[in-house]
Amino acid sequence: MSLGTLFSLEGRSALVTGGGTGIGRGIAHGLARAGASVIVVGRSAAVDQTRDEIETAGGSAVAIRADLSDRAALAGLTRDREIDVLVNCAGMIRRGPFLDVSDDDWHEVIAVNLDAPRRLSRLVGAGMLARRRGKIINIASLLSFQGGREVAGYTVSKHALVGLTRALANEWAGGGVQVNAIAPGYIATDNTAPLRADADRDAEILSRIPSGRWGTPDDLVGAAVFLASPASDYVTGHTLVVDGGWMSR
Ligand SMILES: NC(=O)c1ccc[n+]([C@@H]2O[C@H](COP(=O)([O-])OP(=O)(O)OC[C@H]3O[C@@H](n4cnc5c(N)ncnc54)[C@H](OP(=O)(O)O)[C@@H]3O)[C@@H](O)[C@H]2O)c1
C-alpha cells in the first residue's frame, strides 16, 4: 500500500459531531481533505457554514442540525446511512463548584459528552461490524486523566469516555472495528475562551505547556486522519494525547 493510500479516506463516509466549530470543524475539514464525504452535526447554523467551506474547497459534505441530548434525534442521524468513521467530538462544559452543580446541569453534560457517543457507537457499530470495517474516534481530554478545577461533570464524562473507548475496542477488535480516542491539550476554541479571557489563568496554563503556545484545531488533524485511515488498522483502545507536551511535564 502506498503512503498516500495508507492515509486516504477516499470512498469513506465520516460523521463528525460538533463539526460546526472548533476542534470538530478542524477535524471535519481534515477528513474531507483526506477524501471522506463528511456529515457535520451540531445544533446551530455553524454546521451549514462548515459544509459550505468543505464544498468550496472541493470536498463533499452534508450538514445536519440536531441536539445530541435528544435521544430521539440520534437515531435519525444514522438511519439509512453507512458510516465508516464516527468522530464523537461534540461536548460541553459547566464550570462551577461541585456543591452548586444542579442535577439537570450534571445530567446534560453526561448526556452530550458520554451518552451521545455511547448511543451513536451503538447505532453505527452494528453496520461497521457487519461490513468488518469501521473507525470510532472519541474526543477525550486531559481531564480524562486529571481532575480539573470545578468542572466535575466534565471530568467524569471524559474519564468515562476513555473507559468506553477501551471497552468497545476490546469487544470489536476481532470484528475489524477500531475504537480510539484523542485527548487534546489546551486548544484555543469557544470551549476555552473563559480561560484565555482570565489573564492569570491564561499565563498559568501557558507556563505549563512545553510547546509554549495554545493548540489550534489544525493541530488535531493529523491525529484524526491517522485514526480514521487504514494507517491505524492495528491501533485500537488507544488515547492519543495531542497537548504540546503538557502531560509529560
Ligand atoms: N478546546 C479544548 O482545549 C479542548 C480540550 C480537550 C477536549 N476538548 C473537547 O473537544 C470537543 C470540541 O470542543 P471545542 O473546544 O472545539 O469547543 P466548541 O467549539 O465549543 O465545540 C463544541 C461543539 O459541540 C457542539 N455541541 C455542544 N452541545 C451539543 C448538543 N447538545 N448537540 C449537538 N452538538 C452540541 C457545539 O455545536 P452547537 O453549539 O452548534 O450545537 C460545538 O460545535 C469537546 O468534546 C471538548 O470537550 C476541547
Coordinates of N, CA, C and O in Angstrom, one line a residue, residues 80-187:
D80 N -30.4 4.9 7.6 CA -30.2 4.7 6.1 C -28.8 5.3 5.7 O -28.6 5.7 4.5
R81 N -27.9 5.4 6.6 CA -26.6 5.9 6.3 C -25.5 4.9 6.6 O -25.5 4.3 7.7
E82 N -24.6 4.6 5.7 CA -23.4 3.8 6.0 C -22.3 4.7 6.5 O -21.8 5.5 5.8
I83 N -22.0 4.5 7.8 CA -20.9 5.4 8.3 C -19.6 4.6 8.5 O -19.7 3.5 9.2
D84 N -18.5 5.0 7.9 CA -17.2 4.3 8.1 C -16.4 4.9 9.2 O -15.6 4.2 9.8
V85 N -16.6 6.2 9.5 CA -15.8 6.8 10.5 C -16.8 7.7 11.4 O -17.5 8.5 10.9
L86 N -16.8 7.4 12.7 CA -17.6 8.2 13.6 C -16.7 9.0 14.5 O -15.8 8.4 15.2
V87 N -16.8 10.3 14.5 CA -16.0 11.2 15.4 C -16.9 11.8 16.4 O -17.7 12.7 16.0
N88 N -16.8 11.3 17.6 CA -17.7 11.9 18.7 C -16.9 13.1 19.3 O -16.1 12.9 20.2
C89 N -17.2 14.3 18.7 CA -16.4 15.5 19.2 C -17.3 16.5 19.9 O -16.8 17.2 20.8
A90 N -18.6 16.5 19.7 CA -19.5 17.5 20.4 C -19.3 17.3 21.9 O -19.2 16.2 22.4
G91 N -19.2 18.4 22.6 CA -19.0 18.3 24.0 C -19.4 19.7 24.7 O -19.4 20.7 24.0
M92 N -19.6 19.6 25.9 CA -20.0 20.8 26.7 C -19.4 20.8 28.1 O -19.0 19.7 28.6
I93 N -19.2 21.9 28.6 CA -18.6 22.0 30.0 C -19.5 23.0 30.8 O -20.0 24.0 30.3
R94 N -19.7 22.6 32.1 CA -20.3 23.6 33.0 C -19.3 23.8 34.1 O -19.0 22.9 34.8
R95 N -18.9 25.1 34.3 CA -17.9 25.4 35.3 C -18.6 25.9 36.5 O -19.5 26.7 36.5
G96 N -18.1 25.4 37.7 CA -18.7 25.9 39.0 C -18.3 24.9 40.1 O -18.0 23.7 39.8
P97 N -18.4 25.4 41.3 CA -18.1 24.5 42.5 C -19.1 23.3 42.5 O -20.3 23.5 42.2
F98 N -18.6 22.1 42.8 CA -19.4 20.9 42.8 C -20.7 21.1 43.6 O -21.7 20.6 43.1
L99 N -20.6 21.8 44.7 CA -21.9 21.9 45.5 C -22.9 22.7 44.9 O -24.1 22.7 45.2
D100 N -22.5 23.5 43.9 CA -23.5 24.4 43.2 C -24.1 23.7 41.9 O -24.9 24.3 41.2
V101 N -23.5 22.6 41.5 CA -24.0 22.0 40.2 C -25.3 21.3 40.4 O -25.5 20.4 41.2
S102 N -26.3 21.7 39.7 CA -27.7 21.1 39.8 C -27.7 19.7 39.1 O -26.8 19.5 38.2
D103 N -28.6 18.9 39.5 CA -28.8 17.6 38.8 C -29.0 17.8 37.3 O -28.4 17.0 36.5
D104 N -29.8 18.8 36.9 CA -30.0 19.0 35.5 C -28.7 19.3 34.7 O -28.5 18.8 33.6
D105 N -27.9 20.2 35.3 CA -26.7 20.5 34.6 C -25.8 19.3 34.5 O -25.1 19.1 33.5
W106 N -25.7 18.6 35.6 CA -24.8 17.4 35.6 C -25.3 16.4 34.5 O -24.5 15.9 33.7
H107 N -26.6 16.1 34.5 CA -27.1 15.2 33.5 C -26.9 15.6 32.1 O -26.7 14.8 31.2
E108 N -27.0 16.9 31.8 CA -26.9 17.4 30.5 C -25.4 17.2 30.0 O -25.2 16.8 28.8
V109 N -24.5 17.5 30.8 CA -23.1 17.2 30.5 C -22.8 15.7 30.2 O -22.2 15.4 29.1
I110 N -23.4 14.9 31.0 CA -23.2 13.4 30.8 C -23.9 13.0 29.5 O -23.4 12.2 28.8
A111 N -25.1 13.6 29.3 CA -25.9 13.2 28.1 C -25.1 13.5 26.8 O -25.0 12.7 25.9
V112 N -24.5 14.7 26.7 CA -23.9 15.2 25.5 C -22.5 14.5 25.4 O -22.1 14.0 24.3
N113 N -21.7 14.5 26.5 CA -20.3 14.1 26.4 C -20.1 12.6 26.4 O -19.1 12.1 26.0
L114 N -21.0 11.9 27.0 CA -20.9 10.4 27.2 C -22.0 9.6 26.6 O -21.7 8.6 25.9
D115 N -23.2 10.0 26.9 CA -24.3 9.1 26.4 C -24.5 9.2 24.9 O -24.8 8.2 24.3
A116 N -24.3 10.4 24.3 CA -24.5 10.5 22.9 C -23.4 9.7 22.2 O -23.7 8.9 21.2
P117 N -22.1 9.8 22.6 CA -21.1 8.9 22.0 C -21.5 7.4 22.1 O -21.3 6.6 21.2
R118 N -22.0 7.0 23.3 CA -22.4 5.6 23.5 C -23.5 5.2 22.5 O -23.4 4.2 21.9
R119 N -24.5 6.1 22.4 CA -25.6 5.7 21.6 C -25.2 5.7 20.1 O -25.6 4.8 19.3
L120 N -24.5 6.7 19.7 CA -24.1 6.8 18.3 C -23.2 5.6 18.0 O -23.3 5.0 16.9
S121 N -22.3 5.2 18.9 CA -21.4 4.0 18.7 C -22.3 2.8 18.5 O -22.0 1.9 17.6
R122 N -23.4 2.7 19.3 CA -24.3 1.5 19.1 C -25.0 1.6 17.8 O -25.1 0.5 17.1
L123 N -25.4 2.8 17.4 CA -26.2 2.9 16.1 C -25.3 2.6 14.9 O -25.8 2.0 14.0
V124 N -24.1 3.1 14.9 CA -23.2 2.8 13.7 C -22.4 1.5 13.9 O -22.0 1.0 12.9
G125 N -22.2 1.0 15.1 CA -21.4 -0.1 15.3 C -21.9 -1.4 14.6 O -21.1 -2.2 14.1
A126 N -23.2 -1.6 14.6 CA -23.7 -2.8 14.0 C -23.4 -2.9 12.6 O -22.9 -3.9 12.1
G127 N -23.5 -1.8 11.8 CA -23.2 -1.7 10.4 C -21.7 -1.9 10.2 O -21.3 -2.6 9.3
M128 N -20.9 -1.3 11.0 CA -19.5 -1.4 10.9 C -19.0 -2.9 11.1 O -18.2 -3.4 10.3
L129 N -19.6 -3.5 12.1 CA -19.3 -4.9 12.3 C -19.7 -5.8 11.2 O -19.0 -6.8 10.8
A130 N -20.9 -5.5 10.6 CA -21.4 -6.3 9.5 C -20.5 -6.2 8.3 O -20.2 -7.1 7.6
R131 N -19.9 -5.0 8.1 CA -19.0 -4.7 7.0 C -17.6 -5.1 7.3 O -16.7 -5.0 6.5
R132 N -17.3 -5.4 8.6 CA -16.0 -5.7 9.1 C -15.0 -4.5 8.8 O -13.9 -4.7 8.5
R133 N -15.6 -3.3 9.0 CA -14.7 -2.1 8.7 C -15.3 -0.9 9.4 O -16.5 -0.6 9.2
G134 N -14.5 -0.2 10.3 CA -15.1 1.0 10.9 C -14.1 1.6 11.9 O -13.2 0.9 12.4
K135 N -14.2 2.9 12.0 CA -13.3 3.6 12.9 C -14.2 4.5 13.8 O -15.0 5.3 13.3
I136 N -14.0 4.4 15.1 CA -14.7 5.4 16.0 C -13.6 6.1 16.7 O -12.6 5.5 17.2
I137 N -13.7 7.5 16.7 CA -12.7 8.3 17.4 C -13.5 9.2 18.4 O -14.4 10.0 18.0
N138 N -13.2 9.0 19.7 CA -13.8 9.8 20.7 C -12.9 10.9 21.1 O -11.7 10.7 21.4
I139 N -13.4 12.1 21.2 CA -12.6 13.3 21.6 C -12.7 13.4 23.2 O -13.7 13.8 23.7
A140 N -11.6 12.9 23.8 CA -11.5 12.9 25.2 C -10.9 14.2 25.7 O -11.2 15.3 25.1
S141 N -10.0 14.2 26.7 CA -9.5 15.5 27.2 C -8.3 15.2 28.2 O -8.2 14.0 28.6
L142 N -7.5 16.2 28.5 CA -6.6 16.0 29.6 C -7.3 15.6 30.9 O -6.8 14.9 31.7
L143 N -8.6 16.0 31.0 CA -9.4 15.7 32.1 C -10.0 14.3 32.0 O -10.9 13.9 32.8
S144 N -9.5 13.5 31.1 CA -9.7 12.1 31.1 C -8.7 11.4 32.1 O -8.8 10.3 32.5
F145 N -7.6 12.2 32.4 CA -6.5 11.7 33.3 C -6.4 12.6 34.6 O -5.8 12.1 35.5
Q146 N -6.8 13.8 34.5 CA -6.6 14.7 35.6 C -8.0 15.2 36.2 O -9.0 15.0 35.5
G147 N -8.0 15.8 37.4 CA -9.3 16.1 38.0 C -9.9 17.4 37.5 O -11.1 17.6 37.6
G148 N -9.0 18.3 37.1 CA -9.5 19.7 36.7 C -10.0 20.5 37.9 O -9.9 20.1 39.0
R149 N -10.4 21.7 37.6 CA -10.8 22.6 38.6 C -12.3 23.0 38.4 O -12.6 23.7 37.4
E150 N -13.1 22.6 39.3 CA -14.5 23.0 39.3 C -15.3 22.7 38.0 O -16.0 23.5 37.5
V151 N -14.9 21.5 37.5 CA -15.6 21.0 36.3 C -15.9 19.5 36.4 O -15.7 18.7 35.5
A152 N -16.5 19.1 37.6 CA -16.6 17.7 37.9 C -17.3 16.9 36.9 O -16.9 15.8 36.5
G153 N -18.5 17.4 36.4 CA -19.3 16.6 35.5 C -18.5 16.4 34.2 O -18.5 15.3 33.6
Y154 N -17.8 17.4 33.7 CA -16.9 17.2 32.5 C -15.8 16.2 32.8 O -15.6 15.3 31.9
T155 N -15.2 16.3 33.9 CA -14.1 15.4 34.2 C -14.6 13.9 34.2 O -14.0 13.0 33.7
V156 N -15.7 13.7 34.9 CA -16.3 12.4 35.0 C -16.7 11.9 33.6 O -16.4 10.7 33.2
S157 N -17.3 12.8 32.8 CA -17.7 12.3 31.4 C -16.5 11.9 30.6 O -16.5 11.0 29.8
K158 N -15.4 12.7 30.7 CA -14.2 12.4 29.9 C -13.4 11.2 30.4 O -12.8 10.5 29.5
H159 N -13.4 11.0 31.7 CA -12.8 9.7 32.2 C -13.6 8.6 31.6 O -13.0 7.6 31.1
A160 N -14.9 8.7 31.7 CA -15.7 7.5 31.3 C -15.6 7.3 29.8 O -15.7 6.2 29.3
L161 N -15.4 8.4 29.0 CA -15.3 8.2 27.5 C -14.1 7.4 27.2 O -14.1 6.6 26.2
V162 N -13.0 7.6 27.9 CA -11.8 6.7 27.7 C -12.2 5.3 28.1 O -11.8 4.3 27.4
G163 N -12.9 5.1 29.1 CA -13.4 3.7 29.5 C -14.2 3.1 28.4 O -14.0 1.9 28.1
L164 N -15.1 3.9 27.9 CA -16.0 3.4 26.8 C -15.1 3.0 25.6 O -15.3 2.0 24.9
T165 N -14.1 3.9 25.3 CA -13.2 3.6 24.2 C -12.5 2.3 24.3 O -12.5 1.5 23.4
R166 N -12.0 2.0 25.5 CA -11.3 0.7 25.8 C -12.2 -0.5 25.7 O -11.9 -1.5 25.1
A167 N -13.4 -0.3 26.3 CA -14.3 -1.4 26.4 C -14.8 -1.8 25.0 O -14.8 -3.0 24.6
L168 N -15.1 -0.8 24.1 CA -15.6 -1.1 22.8 C -14.4 -1.6 21.9 O -14.6 -2.5 21.1
A169 N -13.2 -1.1 22.1 CA -12.1 -1.5 21.4 C -11.8 -3.0 21.6 O -11.7 -3.8 20.6
N170 N -11.9 -3.5 22.9 CA -11.7 -4.9 23.2 C -12.8 -5.7 22.5 O -12.5 -6.8 22.0
E171 N -14.0 -5.2 22.6 CA -15.2 -6.0 22.1 C -15.2 -6.1 20.6 O -15.6 -7.2 20.1
W172 N -14.7 -5.1 19.9 CA -14.9 -5.0 18.5 C -13.6 -5.2 17.7 O -13.7 -5.3 16.4
A173 N -12.5 -5.4 18.3 CA -11.2 -5.5 17.6 C -11.3 -6.7 16.6 O -10.8 -6.6 15.5
G174 N -11.9 -7.8 17.1 CA -11.9 -9.0 16.2 C -12.9 -8.8 15.1 O -12.9 -9.6 14.1
G175 N -13.7 -7.8 15.1 CA -14.7 -7.6 14.1 C -14.3 -6.5 13.1 O -15.1 -6.1 12.2
G176 N -13.0 -6.1 13.2 CA -12.5 -5.2 12.2 C -12.8 -3.7 12.4 O -12.6 -2.9 11.6
V177 N -13.2 -3.4 13.7 CA -13.6 -2.0 14.0 C -12.6 -1.5 15.1 O -12.5 -2.2 16.1
Q178 N -12.0 -0.4 14.8 CA -11.0 0.2 15.7 C -11.7 1.4 16.5 O -12.4 2.2 15.8
V179 N -11.5 1.4 17.8 CA -12.1 2.5 18.6 C -11.0 3.1 19.4 O -10.3 2.5 20.2
N180 N -10.7 4.4 19.1 CA -9.6 5.1 19.8 C -10.1 6.5 20.2 O -11.3 6.9 19.9
A181 N -9.3 7.1 21.0 CA -9.6 8.5 21.4 C -8.5 9.4 21.2 O -7.3 9.0 21.0
I182 N -8.8 10.7 21.1 CA -7.8 11.8 21.0 C -8.0 12.6 22.3 O -9.2 13.0 22.5
A183 N -7.0 12.9 23.0 CA -7.1 13.8 24.2 C -6.4 15.1 23.8 O -5.1 15.2 23.9
P184 N -7.1 16.1 23.4 CA -6.5 17.4 23.1 C -6.0 18.1 24.4 O -6.6 17.9 25.4
G185 N -4.9 18.8 24.2 CA -4.5 19.6 25.3 C -5.3 20.9 25.4 O -6.5 20.9 25.1
Y186 N -4.7 22.0 25.7 CA -5.4 23.3 25.7 C -5.4 23.9 24.3 O -4.4 24.3 23.8
I187 N -6.6 23.9 23.7 CA -6.8 24.3 22.4 C -7.7 25.6 22.4 O -8.7 25.6 23.1

